[in-house]
Amino acid sequence: MNTFIWILIFLGTFLFMEFMAWFSHKYIMHGFLWVLHKDHHKKDHDSWFERNDAFFIIYAVVSMSFILAGAQTWFWYGLPIGFGIMAYGAAYFLVHDIFIHQRFKLFRNANNWYAKGVRRAHKMHHKHLDKEKGECFGMLFVPLKYFKK
């Protein structure tokens, strides 16, 4: 297997997941699976876990399926696809759940321009508590209007 192709597939998958995060957030989480996502916008329980965490499990199953298919069949490119999905999931968890929502008290003092812009954009999304009108975007490609000095 060509290492260069493997790396390209991995990076392409990672970048494609930014589109998938935007798409699934706008049309699935704020669409027909709002029942799982709404407690992320309006906490209606005392648990550390949210129904919204089910989306991590869904993406983990997809990632593991590609990895298993890549490891056990002729479908070798399932490995870089699965690991690309997994890497995006880890990055998303780090940025969204740890950095922005502070589910673990880490990176609290990050105040560079990028950190401020990501926090500002996410705050604008969360100002809408209902299913409608919440601006959706990914983790890496946040609209430039949120990056002001």
PDB file of C-alpha atoms in Angstrom:
ATOM      1  CA  MET A   1       0.000   0.000   0.000  1.00  0.00           C
ATOM      2  CA  ASN A   2       1.299   3.418  -0.906  1.00  0.00           C
ATOM      3  CA  THR A   3       1.855   5.522   2.238  1.00  0.00           C
ATOM      4  CA  PHE A   4       1.264   8.773   0.356  1.00  0.00           C
ATOM      5  CA  ILE A   5      -2.187   7.608  -0.828  1.00  0.00           C
ATOM      6  CA  TRP A   6      -3.006   6.402   2.708  1.00  0.00           C
ATOM      7  CA  ILE A   7      -2.133   9.829   4.142  1.00  0.00           C
ATOM      8  CA  LEU A   8      -4.144  11.622   1.425  1.00  0.00           C
ATOM      9  CA  ILE A   9      -7.210   9.493   2.167  1.00  0.00           C
ATOM     10  CA  PHE A  10      -6.794  10.088   5.912  1.00  0.00           C
ATOM     11  CA  LEU A  11      -6.467  13.883   5.493  1.00  0.00           C
ATOM     12  CA  GLY A  12      -9.269  14.010   2.919  1.00  0.00           C
ATOM     13  CA  THR A  13     -11.551  12.118   5.289  1.00  0.00           C
ATOM     14  CA  PHE A  14     -10.632  14.402   8.191  1.00  0.00           C
ATOM     15  CA  LEU A  15     -11.487  17.472   6.093  1.00  0.00           C
ATOM     16  CA  PHE A  16     -14.661  15.863   4.710  1.00  0.00           C
ATOM     17  CA  MET A  17     -15.796  15.292   8.295  1.00  0.00           C
ATOM     18  CA  GLU A  18     -15.936  19.063   8.739  1.00  0.00           C
ATOM     19  CA  PHE A  19     -18.643  19.102   6.059  1.00  0.00           C
ATOM     20  CA  MET A  20     -20.326  16.082   7.676  1.00  0.00           C
ATOM     21  CA  ALA A  21     -20.302  17.807  11.080  1.00  0.00           C
ATOM     22  CA  TRP A  22     -21.974  20.880   9.577  1.00  0.00           C
ATOM     23  CA  PHE A  23     -24.465  18.801   7.550  1.00  0.00           C
ATOM     24  CA  SER A  24     -25.425  16.440  10.370  1.00  0.00           C
ATOM     25  CA  HIS A  25     -25.705  19.311  12.830  1.00  0.00           C
ATOM     26  CA  LYS A  26     -27.915  21.420  10.583  1.00  0.00           C
ATOM     27  CA  TYR A  27     -30.119  18.732   9.033  1.00  0.00           C
ATOM     28  CA  ILE A  28     -30.011  15.815  11.474  1.00  0.00           C
ATOM     29  CA  MET A  29     -29.358  17.228  14.951  1.00  0.00           C
ATOM     30  CA  HIS A  30     -31.537  20.283  14.326  1.00  0.00           C
ATOM     31  CA  GLY A  31     -33.828  18.118  12.212  1.00  0.00           C
ATOM     32  CA  PHE A  32     -35.336  14.693  12.811  1.00  0.00           C
ATOM     33  CA  LEU A  33     -32.983  13.802  15.715  1.00  0.00           C
ATOM     34  CA  TRP A  34     -33.596  17.037  17.629  1.00  0.00           C
ATOM     35  CA  VAL A  35     -34.934  14.830  20.433  1.00  0.00           C
ATOM     36  CA  LEU A  36     -31.337  13.702  21.079  1.00  0.00           C
ATOM     37  CA  HIS A  37     -29.694  17.087  20.519  1.00  0.00           C
ATOM     38  CA  LYS A  38     -32.005  19.501  22.341  1.00  0.00           C
ATOM     39  CA  ASP A  39     -30.542  18.827  25.794  1.00  0.00           C
ATOM     40  CA  HIS A  40     -27.257  20.193  24.467  1.00  0.00           C
ATOM     41  CA  HIS A  41     -28.940  23.586  23.975  1.00  0.00           C
ATOM     42  CA  LYS A  42     -31.259  23.522  26.961  1.00  0.00           C
ATOM     43  CA  LYS A  43     -30.112  21.349  29.838  1.00  0.00           C
ATOM     44  CA  ASP A  44     -33.157  19.538  31.238  1.00  0.00           C
ATOM     45  CA  HIS A  45     -31.370  17.046  33.500  1.00  0.00           C
ATOM     46  CA  ASP A  46     -28.740  16.847  36.241  1.00  0.00           C
ATOM     47  CA  SER A  47     -26.510  14.243  34.596  1.00  0.00           C
ATOM     48  CA  TRP A  48     -23.026  14.929  33.247  1.00  0.00           C
ATOM     49  CA  PHE A  49     -24.036  12.883  30.197  1.00  0.00           C
ATOM     50  CA  GLU A  50     -26.388  14.298  27.581  1.00  0.00           C
ATOM     51  CA  ARG A  51     -28.663  12.502  25.124  1.00  0.00           C
ATOM     52  CA  ASN A  52     -26.602  14.443  22.582  1.00  0.00           C
ATOM     53  CA  ASP A  53     -23.627  12.180  23.433  1.00  0.00           C
ATOM     54  CA  ALA A  54     -25.344   9.477  21.375  1.00  0.00           C
ATOM     55  CA  PHE A  55     -23.909  11.185  18.284  1.00  0.00           C
ATOM     56  CA  PHE A  56     -20.379  10.349  19.454  1.00  0.00           C
ATOM     57  CA  ILE A  57     -21.418   6.697  19.630  1.00  0.00           C
ATOM     58  CA  ILE A  58     -22.978   6.827  16.162  1.00  0.00           C
ATOM     59  CA  TYR A  59     -19.806   8.266  14.608  1.00  0.00           C
ATOM     60  CA  ALA A  60     -17.632   5.837  16.610  1.00  0.00           C
ATOM     61  CA  VAL A  61     -19.576   2.887  15.168  1.00  0.00           C
ATOM     62  CA  VAL A  62     -19.091   4.260  11.640  1.00  0.00           C
ATOM     63  CA  SER A  63     -15.365   4.760  12.279  1.00  0.00           C
ATOM     64  CA  MET A  64     -14.895   1.290  13.786  1.00  0.00           C
ATOM     65  CA  SER A  65     -16.807  -0.289  10.900  1.00  0.00           C
ATOM     66  CA  PHE A  66     -14.433   1.249   8.364  1.00  0.00           C
ATOM     67  CA  ILE A  67     -11.384   0.234  10.415  1.00  0.00           C
ATOM     68  CA  LEU A  68     -12.591  -3.368  10.748  1.00  0.00           C
ATOM     69  CA  ALA A  69     -13.478  -3.576   7.065  1.00  0.00           C
ATOM     70  CA  GLY A  70     -10.054  -2.184   6.173  1.00  0.00           C
ATOM     71  CA  ALA A  71      -8.214  -4.582   8.446  1.00  0.00           C
ATOM     72  CA  GLN A  72     -10.122  -7.753   7.554  1.00  0.00           C
ATOM     73  CA  THR A  73     -11.041  -7.430   3.877  1.00  0.00           C
ATOM     74  CA  TRP A  74      -9.687  -6.224   0.537  1.00  0.00           C
ATOM     75  CA  PHE A  75     -11.090  -2.760   1.419  1.00  0.00           C
ATOM     76  CA  TRP A  76      -7.693  -1.440   2.654  1.00  0.00           C
ATOM     77  CA  TYR A  77      -8.731   2.206   2.322  1.00  0.00           C
ATOM     78  CA  GLY A  78     -11.265   1.587   5.088  1.00  0.00           C
ATOM     79  CA  LEU A  79      -8.322   1.996   7.482  1.00  0.00           C
ATOM     80  CA  PRO A  80      -7.410   5.600   6.587  1.00  0.00           C
ATOM     81  CA  ILE A  81     -11.108   6.483   6.291  1.00  0.00           C
ATOM     82  CA  GLY A  82     -11.890   5.013   9.712  1.00  0.00           C
ATOM     83  CA  PHE A  83      -8.861   6.620  11.326  1.00  0.00           C
ATOM     84  CA  GLY A  84      -9.702   9.967   9.659  1.00  0.00           C
ATOM     85  CA  ILE A  85     -13.199   9.842  11.142  1.00  0.00           C
ATOM     86  CA  MET A  86     -11.736   8.882  14.530  1.00  0.00           C
ATOM     87  CA  ALA A  87      -9.162  11.708  14.415  1.00  0.00           C
ATOM     88  CA  TYR A  88     -11.874  14.245  13.560  1.00  0.00           C
ATOM     89  CA  GLY A  89     -14.003  12.907  16.416  1.00  0.00           C
ATOM     90  CA  ALA A  90     -11.107  13.307  18.838  1.00  0.00           C
ATOM     91  CA  ALA A  91     -10.399  16.848  17.583  1.00  0.00           C
ATOM     92  CA  TYR A  92     -14.100  17.731  17.779  1.00  0.00           C
ATOM     93  CA  PHE A  93     -14.337  16.404  21.330  1.00  0.00           C
ATOM     94  CA  LEU A  94     -11.239  18.384  22.308  1.00  0.00           C
ATOM     95  CA  VAL A  95     -12.478  21.652  20.765  1.00  0.00           C
ATOM     96  CA  HIS A  96     -16.229  21.410  21.361  1.00  0.00           C
ATOM     97  CA  ASP A  97     -16.684  19.483  24.589  1.00  0.00           C
ATOM     98  CA  ILE A  98     -13.449  20.280  26.414  1.00  0.00           C
ATOM     99  CA  PHE A  99     -12.416  23.722  25.140  1.00  0.00           C
ATOM    100  CA  ILE A 100     -15.788  25.361  24.457  1.00  0.00           C
ATOM    101  CA  HIS A 101     -18.195  23.650  26.878  1.00  0.00           C
ATOM    102  CA  GLN A 102     -15.587  22.919  29.568  1.00  0.00           C
ATOM    103  CA  ARG A 103     -16.869  19.412  30.334  1.00  0.00           C
ATOM    104  CA  PHE A 104     -13.353  18.927  31.677  1.00  0.00           C
ATOM    105  CA  LYS A 105     -11.758  22.030  33.160  1.00  0.00           C
ATOM    106  CA  LEU A 106      -8.888  22.370  30.676  1.00  0.00           C
ATOM    107  CA  PHE A 107      -7.772  25.192  28.363  1.00  0.00           C
ATOM    108  CA  ARG A 108      -9.759  27.729  30.383  1.00  0.00           C
ATOM    109  CA  ASN A 109      -7.257  30.552  29.867  1.00  0.00           C
ATOM    110  CA  ALA A 110      -6.779  30.266  26.099  1.00  0.00           C
ATOM    111  CA  ASN A 111      -7.389  33.771  24.771  1.00  0.00           C
ATOM    112  CA  ASN A 112      -5.746  33.970  21.354  1.00  0.00           C
ATOM    113  CA  TRP A 113      -7.716  35.291  18.364  1.00  0.00           C
ATOM    114  CA  TYR A 114      -8.715  31.818  17.156  1.00  0.00           C
ATOM    115  CA  ALA A 115      -9.923  30.676  20.596  1.00  0.00           C
ATOM    116  CA  LYS A 116     -11.978  33.852  21.020  1.00  0.00           C
ATOM    117  CA  GLY A 117     -13.497  33.508  17.542  1.00  0.00           C
ATOM    118  CA  VAL A 118     -14.485  29.867  18.034  1.00  0.00           C
ATOM    119  CA  ARG A 119     -16.033  30.634  21.435  1.00  0.00           C
ATOM    120  CA  ARG A 120     -17.890  33.669  20.057  1.00  0.00           C
ATOM    121  CA  ALA A 121     -19.288  31.694  17.118  1.00  0.00           C
ATOM    122  CA  HIS A 122     -20.424  28.851  19.329  1.00  0.00           C
ATOM    123  CA  LYS A 123     -22.038  31.269  21.774  1.00  0.00           C
ATOM    124  CA  MET A 124     -24.043  32.777  18.901  1.00  0.00           C
ATOM    125  CA  HIS A 125     -25.218  29.303  17.926  1.00  0.00           C
ATOM    126  CA  HIS A 126     -26.301  28.512  21.482  1.00  0.00           C
ATOM    127  CA  LYS A 127     -28.229  31.751  21.962  1.00  0.00           C
ATOM    128  CA  HIS A 128     -31.069  29.973  20.131  1.00  0.00           C
ATOM    129  CA  LEU A 129     -32.548  27.383  22.483  1.00  0.00           C
ATOM    130  CA  ASP A 130     -34.979  25.881  20.021  1.00  0.00           C
ATOM    131  CA  LYS A 131     -34.668  23.744  16.916  1.00  0.00           C
ATOM    132  CA  GLU A 132     -34.939  26.637  14.445  1.00  0.00           C
ATOM    133  CA  LYS A 133     -32.640  29.528  13.542  1.00  0.00           C
ATOM    134  CA  GLY A 134     -29.425  28.223  15.094  1.00  0.00           C
ATOM    135  CA  GLU A 135     -26.538  29.066  12.777  1.00  0.00           C
ATOM    136  CA  CYS A 136     -24.573  25.886  12.092  1.00  0.00           C
ATOM    137  CA  PHE A 137     -20.924  25.608  11.173  1.00  0.00           C
ATOM    138  CA  GLY A 138     -18.049  23.216  11.632  1.00  0.00           C
ATOM    139  CA  MET A 139     -15.091  23.239  13.957  1.00  0.00           C
ATOM    140  CA  LEU A 140     -12.316  24.350  11.592  1.00  0.00           C
ATOM    141  CA  PHE A 141     -14.149  26.596   9.152  1.00  0.00           C
ATOM    142  CA  VAL A 142     -15.839  29.079  11.452  1.00  0.00           C
ATOM    143  CA  PRO A 143     -17.213  32.151   9.640  1.00  0.00           C
ATOM    144  CA  LEU A 144     -14.679  34.995   9.570  1.00  0.00           C
ATOM    145  CA  LYS A 145     -17.134  37.477  11.067  1.00  0.00           C
ATOM    146  CA  TYR A 146     -16.484  35.923  14.505  1.00  0.00           C
ATOM    147  CA  PHE A 147     -12.749  36.644  14.370  1.00  0.00           C
ATOM    148  CA  LYS A 148     -12.607  40.302  15.264  1.00  0.00           C
ATOM    149  CA  LYS A 149     -10.121  42.037  17.514  1.00  0.00           C
TER     150      LYS A 149
END
